[in-house]
PDB file of C-alpha atoms in Angstrom:
ATOM      1  CA  GLU A   1     -63.236-154.227 111.110  1.00 33.00           C
ATOM      2  CA  TRP A   2     -59.997-155.907 110.101  1.00 35.00           C
ATOM      3  CA  GLN A   3     -60.134-158.163 113.178  1.00 39.00           C
ATOM      4  CA  THR A   4     -63.437-159.623 112.013  1.00 40.00           C
ATOM      5  CA  TYR A   5     -62.193-160.048 108.456  1.00 38.00           C
ATOM      6  CA  ALA A   6     -58.905-161.587 109.511  1.00 42.00           C
ATOM      7  CA  LYS A   7     -60.637-163.985 111.900  1.00 41.00           C
ATOM      8  CA  MET A   8     -63.006-165.078 109.150  1.00 40.00           C
ATOM      9  CA  MET A   9     -60.190-165.611 106.673  1.00 39.00           C
ATOM     10  CA  GLY A  10     -57.491-167.065 108.839  1.00 39.00           C
ATOM     11  CA  GLY A  11     -57.722-166.358 112.531  1.00 37.00           C
ATOM     12  CA  TYR A  12     -54.676-164.099 112.864  1.00 37.00           C
ATOM     13  CA  GLY A  13     -54.019-162.562 116.245  1.00 33.00           C
ATOM     14  CA  PRO A  14     -52.674-159.162 117.271  1.00 30.00           C
ATOM     15  CA  ALA A  15     -49.509-157.827 115.695  1.00 33.00           C
ATOM     16  CA  PRO A  16     -46.222-158.244 117.542  1.00 32.00           C
ATOM     17  CA  SER A  17     -44.585-155.101 118.846  1.00 30.00           C
ATOM     18  CA  GLY A  18     -43.416-152.976 115.940  1.00 33.00           C
ATOM     19  CA  GLY A  19     -45.339-154.976 113.351  1.00 34.00           C
ATOM     20  CA  ALA A  20     -47.875-153.705 110.876  1.00 35.00           C
ATOM     21  CA  ILE A  21     -51.472-153.587 112.000  1.00 32.00           C
ATOM     22  CA  GLY A  22     -53.176-156.976 111.942  1.00 34.00           C
ATOM     23  CA  THR A  23     -50.085-158.987 111.114  1.00 36.00           C
ATOM     24  CA  GLU A  24     -48.217-161.813 112.725  1.00 39.00           C
ATOM     25  CA  VAL A  25     -45.051-162.698 110.876  1.00 45.00           C
ATOM     26  CA  ALA A  26     -42.158-165.101 111.128  1.00 47.00           C
ATOM     27  CA  THR A  27     -38.824-165.568 109.352  1.00 49.00           C
ATOM     28  CA  SER A  28     -39.014-169.355 108.932  1.00 52.00           C
ATOM     29  CA  PRO A  29     -41.395-171.683 107.030  1.00 58.00           C
ATOM     30  CA  TYR A  30     -41.870-173.680 110.238  1.00 57.00           C
ATOM     31  CA  GLY A  31     -44.473-172.562 112.759  1.00 56.00           C
ATOM     32  CA  SER A  32     -44.273-172.735 116.522  1.00 48.00           C
ATOM     33  CA  ILE A  33     -47.477-174.766 116.895  1.00 50.00           C
ATOM     34  CA  ASP A  34     -46.879-178.501 116.323  1.00 57.00           C
ATOM     35  CA  ASN A  35     -44.012-177.510 114.030  1.00 66.00           C
ATOM     36  CA  GLU A  36     -46.566-176.682 111.343  1.00 76.00           C
ATOM     37  CA  VAL A  37     -45.109-176.197 107.871  1.00 88.00           C
ATOM     38  CA  ILE A  38     -45.986-172.639 106.916  1.00 91.00           C
ATOM     39  CA  THR A  39     -47.072-171.989 103.331  1.00 93.00           C
ATOM     40  CA  THR A  40     -48.576-168.554 104.031  1.00 94.00           C
ATOM     41  CA  LEU A  41     -46.881-165.208 103.418  1.00 95.00           C
ATOM     42  CA  TRP A  42     -47.717-161.890 105.002  1.00 96.00           C
ATOM     43  CA  ILE A  43     -47.436-159.171 102.370  1.00 96.00           C
ATOM     44  CA  GLY A  44     -47.284-155.421 102.903  1.00 96.00           C
ATOM     45  CA  ASN A  45     -46.576-152.074 101.252  1.00 95.00           C
ATOM     46  CA  VAL A  46     -49.704-152.424  99.120  1.00 95.00           C
ATOM     47  CA  LEU A  47     -51.248-149.190  97.883  1.00 95.00           C
ATOM     48  CA  PRO A  48     -54.777-148.305  99.055  1.00 94.00           C
ATOM     49  CA  GLY A  49     -57.308-149.246  96.393  1.00 93.00           C
ATOM     50  CA  SER A  50     -55.445-152.441  95.473  1.00 94.00           C
ATOM     51  CA  THR A  51     -57.555-155.590  95.373  1.00 94.00           C
ATOM     52  CA  ASP A  52     -57.105-159.238  96.335  1.00 94.00           C
ATOM     53  CA  TYR A  53     -57.264-159.992  92.625  1.00 93.00           C
ATOM     54  CA  ALA A  54     -54.439-157.592  91.732  1.00 93.00           C
ATOM     55  CA  VAL A  55     -52.184-159.297  94.272  1.00 95.00           C
ATOM     56  CA  ALA A  56     -53.164-162.810  93.153  1.00 93.00           C
ATOM     57  CA  VAL A  57     -52.357-162.061  89.495  1.00 91.00           C
ATOM     58  CA  GLN A  58     -48.777-161.219  90.440  1.00 93.00           C
ATOM     59  CA  LEU A  59     -48.221-164.246  92.694  1.00 93.00           C
ATOM     60  CA  VAL A  60     -49.888-167.157  90.892  1.00 87.00           C
ATOM     61  CA  PRO A  61     -46.893-167.678  88.555  1.00 85.00           C
ATOM     62  CA  PHE A  62     -44.922-168.989  91.543  1.00 87.00           C
ATOM     63  CA  GLY A  63     -47.321-171.776  92.448  1.00 84.00           C
ATOM     64  CA  GLU A  64     -50.837-172.802  93.319  1.00 86.00           C
ATOM     65  CA  LEU A  65     -52.640-170.348  95.579  1.00 89.00           C
ATOM     66  CA  THR A  66     -55.198-171.623  98.073  1.00 89.00           C
ATOM     67  CA  SER A  67     -56.110-168.176  99.441  1.00 92.00           C
ATOM     68  CA  CYS A  68     -55.214-164.521  98.889  1.00 94.00           C
ATOM     69  CA  PHE A  69     -56.725-161.562 100.701  1.00 93.00           C
ATOM     70  CA  LEU A  70     -55.973-158.032 101.839  1.00 94.00           C
ATOM     71  CA  LEU A  71     -57.000-156.688 105.231  1.00 93.00           C
ATOM     72  CA  LYS A  72     -59.335-153.726 105.097  1.00 89.00           C
ATOM     73  CA  SER A  73     -57.432-151.704 107.689  1.00 91.00           C
ATOM     74  CA  ILE A  74     -54.714-149.300 106.505  1.00 91.00           C
ATOM     75  CA  SER A  75     -51.409-149.163 108.392  1.00 90.00           C
ATOM     76  CA  PRO A  76     -50.148-145.953 110.056  1.00 91.00           C
ATOM     77  CA  GLN A  77     -47.952-145.512 106.939  1.00 90.00           C
ATOM     78  CA  GLY A  78     -51.069-145.519 104.768  1.00 93.00           C
ATOM     79  CA  GLN A  79     -50.565-148.953 103.228  1.00 94.00           C
ATOM     80  CA  LEU A  80     -52.546-152.171 102.955  1.00 95.00           C
ATOM     81  CA  SER A  81     -51.344-155.625 104.000  1.00 95.00           C
ATOM     82  CA  GLY A  82     -52.679-159.149 103.718  1.00 95.00           C
ATOM     83  CA  PHE A  83     -51.952-162.848 103.482  1.00 96.00           C
ATOM     84  CA  VAL A  84     -51.323-165.278 100.630  1.00 96.00           C
ATOM     85  CA  ARG A  85     -51.255-169.045 101.100  1.00 94.00           C
ATOM     86  CA  PHE A  86     -49.529-171.369  98.639  1.00 93.00           C
ATOM     87  CA  GLU A  87     -49.908-175.118  98.223  1.00 88.00           C
ATOM     88  CA  THR A  88     -46.292-175.773  99.326  1.00 89.00           C
ATOM     89  CA  TRP A  89     -43.695-173.854 101.318  1.00 89.00           C
ATOM     90  CA  GLN A  90     -41.256-174.148  98.410  1.00 90.00           C
ATOM     91  CA  GLU A  91     -43.653-172.131  96.260  1.00 89.00           C
ATOM     92  CA  ALA A  92     -44.079-169.608  99.043  1.00 92.00           C
ATOM     93  CA  GLN A  93     -40.306-169.328  99.385  1.00 93.00           C
ATOM     94  CA  LYS A  94     -39.832-168.664  95.675  1.00 92.00           C
ATOM     95  CA  ALA A  95     -42.480-165.966  95.793  1.00 94.00           C
ATOM     96  CA  LEU A  96     -40.817-164.459  98.861  1.00 95.00           C
ATOM     97  CA  ASN A  97     -37.428-164.455  97.109  1.00 94.00           C
ATOM     98  CA  ALA A  98     -38.945-162.396  94.317  1.00 93.00           C
ATOM     99  CA  ILE A  99     -40.689-160.081  96.777  1.00 95.00           C
ATOM    100  CA  ASN A 100     -37.453-159.503  98.686  1.00 94.00           C
ATOM    101  CA  ALA A 101     -35.726-158.669  95.402  1.00 93.00           C
ATOM    102  CA  SER A 102     -38.428-156.016  94.721  1.00 93.00           C
ATOM    103  CA  LYS A 103     -39.601-157.976  91.678  1.00 92.00           C
ATOM    104  CA  VAL A 104     -43.277-158.289  92.614  1.00 94.00           C
ATOM    105  CA  LEU A 105     -45.194-155.106  91.817  1.00 94.00           C
ATOM    106  CA  VAL A 106     -48.869-154.450  92.519  1.00 94.00           C
ATOM    107  CA  ASN A 107     -50.166-151.199  91.072  1.00 92.00           C
ATOM    108  CA  ASN A 108     -46.543-150.272  90.346  1.00 91.00           C
ATOM    109  CA  GLN A 109     -45.583-150.633  94.009  1.00 94.00           C
ATOM    110  CA  ALA A 110     -43.028-153.234  95.140  1.00 95.00           C
ATOM    111  CA  LEU A 111     -44.442-155.536  97.823  1.00 96.00           C
ATOM    112  CA  THR A 112     -42.756-156.464 101.065  1.00 96.00           C
ATOM    113  CA  GLY A 113     -43.255-159.858 102.654  1.00 95.00           C
ATOM    114  CA  LYS A 114     -42.405-162.426 105.308  1.00 95.00           C
ATOM    115  CA  PHE A 115     -43.553-165.881 106.320  1.00 94.00           C
ATOM    116  CA  ALA A 116     -46.661-165.732 108.507  1.00 92.00           C
ATOM    117  CA  SER A 117     -46.520-167.312 111.960  1.00 90.00           C
ATOM    118  CA  LYS A 118     -49.336-169.714 111.059  1.00 90.00           C
ATOM    119  CA  ASN A 119     -51.308-170.701 108.008  1.00 91.00           C
ATOM    120  CA  SER A 120     -54.544-169.093 106.963  1.00 89.00           C
ATOM    121  CA  LYS A 121     -57.476-171.448 107.415  1.00 87.00           C
ATOM    122  CA  PRO A 122     -59.745-172.739 104.649  1.00 84.00           C
ATOM    123  CA  ILE A 123     -62.942-170.696 104.295  1.00 84.00           C
ATOM    124  CA  LYS A 124     -65.901-172.715 105.559  1.00 84.00           C
ATOM    125  CA  GLU A 125     -68.747-170.458 104.444  1.00 86.00           C
ATOM    126  CA  PRO A 126     -69.719-171.811 100.987  1.00 86.00           C
ATOM    127  CA  THR A 127     -70.467-168.463  99.344  1.00 85.00           C
ATOM    128  CA  LEU A 128     -67.209-166.863 100.485  1.00 85.00           C
ATOM    129  CA  ALA A 129     -65.253-169.998  99.524  1.00 83.00           C
ATOM    130  CA  ALA A 130     -66.752-169.928  96.036  1.00 84.00           C
ATOM    131  CA  GLN A 131     -65.982-166.213  95.642  1.00 86.00           C
ATOM    132  CA  GLN A 132     -62.367-166.768  96.724  1.00 86.00           C
ATOM    133  CA  GLN A 133     -61.903-169.669  94.294  1.00 84.00           C
ATOM    134  CA  THR A 134     -63.444-167.720  91.423  1.00 83.00           C
ATOM    135  CA  MET A 135     -61.105-164.808  92.127  1.00 87.00           C
ATOM    136  CA  ILE A 136     -58.036-167.062  92.137  1.00 85.00           C
ATOM    137  CA  ASP A 137     -59.145-168.836  88.975  1.00 78.00           C
ATOM    138  CA  ARG A 138     -59.567-165.470  87.213  1.00 80.00           C
ATOM    139  CA  ALA A 139     -56.107-164.439  88.403  1.00 81.00           C
ATOM    140  CA  TYR A 140     -54.623-167.590  86.851  1.00 75.00           C
ATOM    141  CA  LEU A 141     -56.447-166.879  83.607  1.00 67.00           C
ATOM    142  CA  GLU A 142     -55.089-163.340  83.387  1.00 76.00           C
ATOM    143  CA  ALA A 143     -51.578-164.282  84.500  1.00 73.00           C
ATOM    144  CA  TYR A 144     -51.197-167.162  82.064  1.00 62.00           C
ATOM    145  CA  THR A 145     -53.140-165.899  79.055  1.00 55.00           C
ATOM    146  CA  GLY A 146     -53.688-162.161  79.416  1.00 57.00           C
ATOM    147  CA  GLN A 147     -57.443-162.794  79.355  1.00 49.00           C
ATOM    148  CA  THR A 148     -59.630-161.383  82.093  1.00 51.00           C
ATOM    149  CA  ASP A 149     -62.934-163.118  81.370  1.00 45.00           C
ATOM    150  CA  GLY A 150     -64.039-166.678  82.037  1.00 37.00           C
ATOM    151  CA  SER A 151     -63.378-168.930  84.997  1.00 33.00           C
ATOM    152  CA  PRO A 152     -60.923-171.795  84.479  1.00 33.00           C
ATOM    153  CA  SER A 153     -61.615-174.971  86.390  1.00 32.00           C
ATOM    154  CA  HIS A 154     -58.100-176.052  87.329  1.00 33.00           C
ATOM    155  CA  TYR A 155     -54.453-175.219  86.895  1.00 34.00           C
ATOM    156  CA  ILE A 156     -51.517-177.571  87.322  1.00 33.00           C
ATOM    157  CA  PRO A 157     -49.139-176.216  89.981  1.00 34.00           C
ATOM    158  CA  HIS A 158     -45.668-175.390  88.698  1.00 32.00           C
ATOM    159  CA  GLN A 159     -42.154-175.097  89.979  1.00 31.00           C
ATOM    160  CA  GLY A 160     -41.875-171.298  89.761  1.00 31.00           C
ATOM    161  CA  VAL A 161     -38.617-169.493  89.104  1.00 29.00           C
ATOM    162  CA  ALA A 162     -35.853-167.884  91.121  1.00 29.00           C
ATOM    163  CA  VAL A 163     -35.629-164.261  90.157  1.00 29.00           C
ATOM    164  CA  SER A 164     -32.412-162.282  89.840  1.00 30.00           C
ATOM    165  CA  GLY A 165     -31.253-159.103  88.181  1.00 34.00           C
ATOM    166  CA  SER A 166     -31.540-155.358  88.638  1.00 33.00           C
ATOM    167  CA  ALA A 167     -34.599-153.505  89.859  1.00 32.00           C
ATOM    168  CA  GLY A 168     -35.182-152.371  86.286  1.00 35.00           C
ATOM    169  CA  GLU A 169     -36.014-155.978  85.371  1.00 39.00           C
ATOM    170  CA  ALA A 170     -38.999-156.123  87.727  1.00 40.00           C
ATOM    171  CA  ALA A 171     -41.456-156.643  84.879  1.00 39.00           C
ATOM    172  CA  SER A 172     -39.560-159.622  83.443  1.00 41.00           C
ATOM    173  CA  TRP A 173     -39.984-162.100  86.300  1.00 41.00           C
ATOM    174  CA  GLN A 174     -43.592-162.836  85.432  1.00 43.00           C
ATOM    175  CA  ALA A 175     -42.806-163.680  81.814  1.00 39.00           C
ATOM    176  CA  GLN A 176     -40.024-165.989  83.002  1.00 40.00           C
ATOM    177  CA  ALA A 177     -42.426-167.731  85.385  1.00 40.00           C
ATOM    178  CA  MET A 178     -45.040-168.118  82.657  1.00 38.00           C
ATOM    179  CA  SER A 179     -42.648-170.036  80.441  1.00 34.00           C
ATOM    180  CA  GLN A 180     -42.191-172.608  83.225  1.00 35.00           C
ATOM    181  CA  GLU A 181     -45.829-173.668  83.350  1.00 37.00           C
ATOM    182  CA  GLN A 182     -48.786-172.786  81.162  1.00 36.00           C
ATOM    183  CA  VAL A 183     -50.307-176.242  81.164  1.00 35.00           C
ATOM    184  CA  ARG A 184     -53.899-176.462  82.317  1.00 35.00           C
ATOM    185  CA  LEU A 185     -56.858-178.728  81.717  1.00 32.00           C
ATOM    186  CA  HIS A 186     -59.503-176.198  80.778  1.00 32.00           C
ATOM    187  CA  PRO A 187     -60.306-176.518  77.052  1.00 30.00           C
ATOM    188  CA  GLY A 188     -60.416-172.746  76.568  1.00 35.00           C
ATOM    189  CA  ILE A 189     -56.628-172.413  76.741  1.00 35.00           C
ATOM    190  CA  PRO A 190     -54.265-174.350  74.453  1.00 36.00           C
ATOM    191  CA  VAL A 191     -52.142-176.983  76.216  1.00 39.00           C
ATOM    192  CA  THR A 192     -48.411-176.572  75.623  1.00 42.00           C
ATOM    193  CA  ASN A 193     -45.344-178.443  76.790  1.00 44.00           C
ATOM    194  CA  PRO A 194     -43.236-175.782  78.543  1.00 47.00           C
ATOM    195  CA  PRO A 195     -39.561-176.211  79.408  1.00 51.00           C
ATOM    196  CA  GLN A 196     -38.983-177.598  82.891  1.00 58.00           C
ATOM    197  CA  ALA A 197     -36.324-176.685  85.405  1.00 63.00           C
ATOM    198  CA  ALA A 198     -33.605-179.326  85.375  1.00 71.00           C
ATOM    199  CA  PRO A 199     -33.930-181.801  88.265  1.00 78.00           C
ATOM    200  CA  ALA A 200     -31.150-182.133  90.802  1.00 79.00           C
ATOM    201  CA  GLU A 201     -28.470-184.644  89.883  1.00 82.00           C
ATOM    202  CA  GLY A 202     -29.579-188.195  90.644  1.00 87.00           C
ATOM    203  CA  VAL A 203     -33.161-187.253  91.521  1.00 91.00           C
ATOM    204  CA  SER A 204     -35.629-189.646  89.923  1.00 94.00           C
ATOM    205  CA  THR A 205     -38.618-188.893  92.153  1.00 92.00           C
ATOM    206  CA  LEU A 206     -41.734-187.039  90.995  1.00 92.00           C
ATOM    207  CA  TRP A 207     -44.281-185.236  93.117  1.00 89.00           C
ATOM    208  CA  VAL A 208     -47.718-186.003  91.670  1.00 92.00           C
ATOM    209  CA  GLY A 209     -50.897-184.118  92.526  1.00 89.00           C
ATOM    210  CA  ASN A 210     -54.497-183.398  91.501  1.00 90.00           C
ATOM    211  CA  MET A 211     -55.803-186.866  92.356  1.00 92.00           C
ATOM    212  CA  LEU A 212     -59.310-187.516  93.542  1.00 92.00           C
ATOM    213  CA  PRO A 213     -60.006-188.763  97.077  1.00 92.00           C
ATOM    214  CA  GLY A 214     -60.189-192.544  97.066  1.00 93.00           C
ATOM    215  CA  THR A 215     -57.300-192.926  94.623  1.00 95.00           C
ATOM    216  CA  THR A 216     -54.865-195.674  95.706  1.00 95.00           C
ATOM    217  CA  ASP A 217     -51.106-196.151  95.421  1.00 95.00           C
ATOM    218  CA  GLN A 218     -51.661-198.907  92.882  1.00 96.00           C
ATOM    219  CA  MET A 219     -53.924-196.769  90.672  1.00 96.00           C
ATOM    220  CA  LEU A 220     -51.082-194.292  90.344  1.00 97.00           C
ATOM    221  CA  ALA A 221     -48.438-196.973  89.908  1.00 96.00           C
ATOM    222  CA  VAL A 222     -50.391-198.639  87.078  1.00 96.00           C
ATOM    223  CA  GLN A 223     -50.237-195.439  85.041  1.00 96.00           C
ATOM    224  CA  LEU A 224     -46.590-194.595  85.781  1.00 97.00           C
ATOM    225  CA  VAL A 225     -44.987-198.035  85.514  1.00 95.00           C
ATOM    226  CA  ARG A 226     -45.638-197.857  81.768  1.00 93.00           C
ATOM    227  CA  PHE A 227     -42.733-195.401  81.539  1.00 95.00           C
ATOM    228  CA  GLY A 228     -40.163-197.481  83.369  1.00 94.00           C
ATOM    229  CA  GLU A 229     -39.282-199.320  86.575  1.00 95.00           C
ATOM    230  CA  LEU A 230     -40.689-197.855  89.781  1.00 95.00           C
ATOM    231  CA  THR A 231     -38.951-198.390  93.107  1.00 94.00           C
ATOM    232  CA  SER A 232     -41.665-196.759  95.204  1.00 94.00           C
ATOM    233  CA  CYS A 233     -45.041-195.113  94.742  1.00 94.00           C
ATOM    234  CA  PHE A 234     -47.275-193.788  97.494  1.00 91.00           C
ATOM    235  CA  LEU A 235     -49.951-191.202  98.216  1.00 90.00           C
ATOM    236  CA  MET A 236     -50.110-188.930 101.252  1.00 85.00           C
ATOM    237  CA  LYS A 237     -53.098-189.391 103.548  1.00 81.00           C
ATOM    238  CA  THR A 238     -53.675-185.649 103.973  1.00 77.00           C
ATOM    239  CA  LEU A 239     -55.866-183.896 101.381  1.00 80.00           C
ATOM    240  CA  SER A 240     -54.863-180.521  99.973  1.00 77.00           C
ATOM    241  CA  PRO A 241     -56.983-177.459 100.838  1.00 74.00           C
ATOM    242  CA  LYS A 242     -58.782-178.094  97.541  1.00 78.00           C
ATOM    243  CA  GLY A 243     -59.641-181.662  98.525  1.00 83.00           C
ATOM    244  CA  GLN A 244     -57.103-183.399  96.300  1.00 86.00           C
ATOM    245  CA  MET A 245     -54.569-186.135  96.976  1.00 89.00           C
ATOM    246  CA  SER A 246     -50.872-186.010  96.188  1.00 88.00           C
ATOM    247  CA  GLY A 247     -47.883-188.305  96.554  1.00 88.00           C
ATOM    248  CA  PHE A 248     -44.501-189.364  95.253  1.00 91.00           C
ATOM    249  CA  ALA A 249     -43.258-191.868  92.682  1.00 94.00           C
ATOM    250  CA  ARG A 250     -39.601-192.836  92.429  1.00 94.00           C
ATOM    251  CA  PHE A 251     -38.268-194.312  89.208  1.00 96.00           C
ATOM    252  CA  ALA A 252     -35.149-196.458  88.934  1.00 94.00           C
ATOM    253  CA  ILE A 253     -33.494-193.885  86.636  1.00 95.00           C
ATOM    254  CA  GLN A 254     -33.986-190.171  86.020  1.00 95.00           C
ATOM    255  CA  GLU A 255     -34.610-190.528  82.285  1.00 94.00           C
ATOM    256  CA  THR A 256     -37.814-192.497  82.744  1.00 95.00           C
ATOM    257  CA  ALA A 257     -38.955-189.982  85.366  1.00 95.00           C
ATOM    258  CA  LYS A 258     -38.463-187.213  82.782  1.00 94.00           C
ATOM    259  CA  GLN A 259     -40.524-189.133  80.245  1.00 95.00           C
ATOM    260  CA  ALA A 260     -43.313-189.659  82.762  1.00 95.00           C
ATOM    261  CA  LEU A 261     -43.281-185.968  83.701  1.00 94.00           C
ATOM    262  CA  ASP A 262     -43.438-184.943  80.047  1.00 93.00           C
ATOM    263  CA  ALA A 263     -46.580-187.064  79.646  1.00 93.00           C
ATOM    264  CA  ILE A 264     -48.048-185.617  82.852  1.00 92.00           C
ATOM    265  CA  LEU A 265     -47.512-182.045  81.691  1.00 90.00           C
ATOM    266  CA  ASN A 266     -49.192-182.858  78.381  1.00 87.00           C
ATOM    267  CA  GLY A 267     -52.264-184.150  80.214  1.00 87.00           C
ATOM    268  CA  HIS A 268     -51.734-187.760  79.122  1.00 91.00           C
ATOM    269  CA  VAL A 269     -51.590-189.406  82.566  1.00 93.00           C
ATOM    270  CA  ILE A 270     -55.091-190.024  83.881  1.00 94.00           C
ATOM    271  CA  VAL A 271     -55.492-191.616  87.312  1.00 94.00           C
ATOM    272  CA  ASN A 272     -58.950-192.509  88.611  1.00 92.00           C
ATOM    273  CA  GLY A 273     -60.521-190.208  86.050  1.00 91.00           C
ATOM    274  CA  SER A 274     -58.375-187.168  86.820  1.00 90.00           C
ATOM    275  CA  ALA A 275     -55.449-185.785  84.803  1.00 91.00           C
ATOM    276  CA  VAL A 276     -52.620-185.557  87.320  1.00 92.00           C
ATOM    277  CA  SER A 277     -50.143-182.713  87.787  1.00 90.00           C
ATOM    278  CA  GLY A 278     -46.483-183.188  88.584  1.00 90.00           C
ATOM    279  CA  LYS A 279     -42.959-181.901  89.003  1.00 90.00           C
ATOM    280  CA  PHE A 280     -39.582-183.211  90.081  1.00 90.00           C
ATOM    281  CA  ALA A 281     -39.122-183.542  93.811  1.00 87.00           C
ATOM    282  CA  SER A 282     -36.186-181.699  95.372  1.00 83.00           C
ATOM    283  CA  ARG A 283     -34.731-185.027  96.521  1.00 84.00           C
ATOM    284  CA  ASN A 284     -35.407-188.750  96.252  1.00 87.00           C
ATOM    285  CA  CYS A 285     -37.754-190.643  98.514  1.00 80.00           C
ATOM    286  CA  SER A 286     -35.904-192.522 101.218  1.00 78.00           C
ATOM    287  CA  GLU A 287     -35.661-196.288 100.745  1.00 79.00           C
ATOM    288  CA  LEU A 288     -37.896-198.406 102.962  1.00 78.00           C
ATOM    289  CA  LYS A 289     -36.120-200.174 105.812  1.00 79.00           C
ATOM    290  CA  ASP A 290     -38.947-202.139 107.450  1.00 82.00           C
ATOM    291  CA  ASP A 291     -39.136-205.641 105.928  1.00 86.00           C
ATOM    292  CA  SER A 292     -42.917-205.790 106.013  1.00 87.00           C
ATOM    293  CA  LEU A 293     -43.248-202.412 104.298  1.00 86.00           C
ATOM    294  CA  ILE A 294     -40.681-203.429 101.675  1.00 90.00           C
ATOM    295  CA  ALA A 295     -42.649-206.576 100.935  1.00 92.00           C
ATOM    296  CA  LYS A 296     -45.929-204.666 100.786  1.00 93.00           C
ATOM    297  CA  ASN A 297     -44.478-202.077  98.392  1.00 93.00           C
ATOM    298  CA  LYS A 298     -43.006-204.772  96.135  1.00 94.00           C
ATOM    299  CA  ALA A 299     -46.295-206.675  96.041  1.00 95.00           C
ATOM    300  CA  MET A 300     -48.150-203.492  95.083  1.00 96.00           C
ATOM    301  CA  LEU A 301     -45.675-202.656  92.308  1.00 95.00           C
ATOM    302  CA  ASP A 302     -45.749-206.238  90.987  1.00 95.00           C
ATOM    303  CA  SER A 303     -49.528-206.096  90.924  1.00 95.00           C
ATOM    304  CA  ALA A 304     -49.401-202.758  89.120  1.00 94.00           C
ATOM    305  CA  LEU A 305     -47.090-204.270  86.480  1.00 93.00           C
ATOM    306  CA  ILE A 306     -49.500-207.119  85.870  1.00 94.00           C
ATOM    307  CA  GLU A 307     -52.449-204.732  85.638  1.00 93.00           C
ATOM    308  CA  ALA A 308     -50.585-202.384  83.295  1.00 91.00           C
ATOM    309  CA  PHE A 309     -49.053-204.966  80.961  1.00 89.00           C
ATOM    310  CA  GLY A 310     -50.852-208.211  81.691  1.00 81.00           C
ATOM    311  CA  SER A 311     -49.240-211.355  83.042  1.00 62.00           C
ATOM    312  CA  GLY A 312     -46.382-212.663  80.922  1.00 51.00           C
ATOM    313  CA  THR A 313     -45.449-209.264  79.429  1.00 49.00           C
ATOM    314  CA  ALA A 314     -42.088-207.593  79.765  1.00 46.00           C
ATOM    315  CA  SER A 315     -41.367-205.640  82.924  1.00 44.00           C
ATOM    316  CA  HIS A 316     -40.524-202.386  81.225  1.00 45.00           C
ATOM    317  CA  ALA A 317     -41.734-200.175  78.392  1.00 42.00           C
ATOM    318  CA  ILE A 318     -40.298-198.560  75.312  1.00 38.00           C
ATOM    319  CA  PRO A 319     -39.501-194.936  76.260  1.00 39.00           C
ATOM    320  CA  SER A 320     -41.857-192.405  74.732  1.00 39.00           C
ATOM    321  CA  THR A 321     -40.598-189.211  73.125  1.00 38.00           C
ATOM    322  CA  SER A 322     -43.999-187.748  72.342  1.00 41.00           C
ATOM    323  CA  GLY A 323     -45.378-187.358  75.845  1.00 44.00           C
ATOM    324  CA  ALA A 324     -47.942-190.097  75.281  1.00 45.00           C
ATOM    325  CA  ALA A 325     -48.069-193.350  77.188  1.00 47.00           C
ATOM    326  CA  PRO A 326     -45.419-195.721  75.781  1.00 46.00           C
ATOM    327  CA  ASN A 327     -45.963-199.077  74.135  1.00 40.00           C
ATOM    328  CA  THR A 328     -44.849-202.253  75.839  1.00 36.00           C
ATOM    329  CA  LEU A 329     -42.180-204.617  74.557  1.00 32.00           C
TER     330      LEU A 329
END
């Protein structure tokens, strides 16, 4: 039975020698097929009777989940196992750090975990896909608000937290993670401006997500250049599992990047009709070296300046301290 379920949810093959039933695990976030970046964790040591939802509630504070399911088969040790896929491998790594520190409890049982050998695949059957998304949305609602009813429409992914301390502090990691990101766009939950993890020294690049397909580099640049000088701004061609676009914007200085991020987390940056999500990148975007690409990027940014401020206006904005879009000089 588990083979059918696993194939439907992700196509996992037989377990390696000595592994738990129905699992294929790795120790690195890089897969062996086309050097795929792995964002999926195998999780084990789950008590029988636990649900996909119970697992999701404990893991959503570390990042945006795209799938979460338990296999129906019980291991020879009498435990359940399953797979959880995050939006990014960094989020998966932070969750794994907490799991390895015995900080993630489901039904009062500490989980075990490893990186999977390949990513779970998006569910193609519409009914199952809708059920999975509803379950994850409910998990976010409970994790971030304590409510168990309703179905939120979207959550902004967050940076998660690194967990440390004694085993007796297992219950505290979730509260720490909550304080990092409670911002969401559903009107049923108040929007707050949570404290953000400090960016690395010198990093002035933001990751920006939750953009609709068809959004262009310039559409994003027009909204961000209001906060200060941009040196690059581009969107990735690949859509997320939820069908959204993401990209990176590098500011000339870190302070303006912080101001832009503050506005993003308050829901004030709207690009192509969608409130974007964001966080600091772990490092800056590399500078362009190809002359034609440099010229193309400069032309796009110049055009964004004109669109944002109008021709003949100043090339920078007054920094905002309220999280709203700043006024121009």
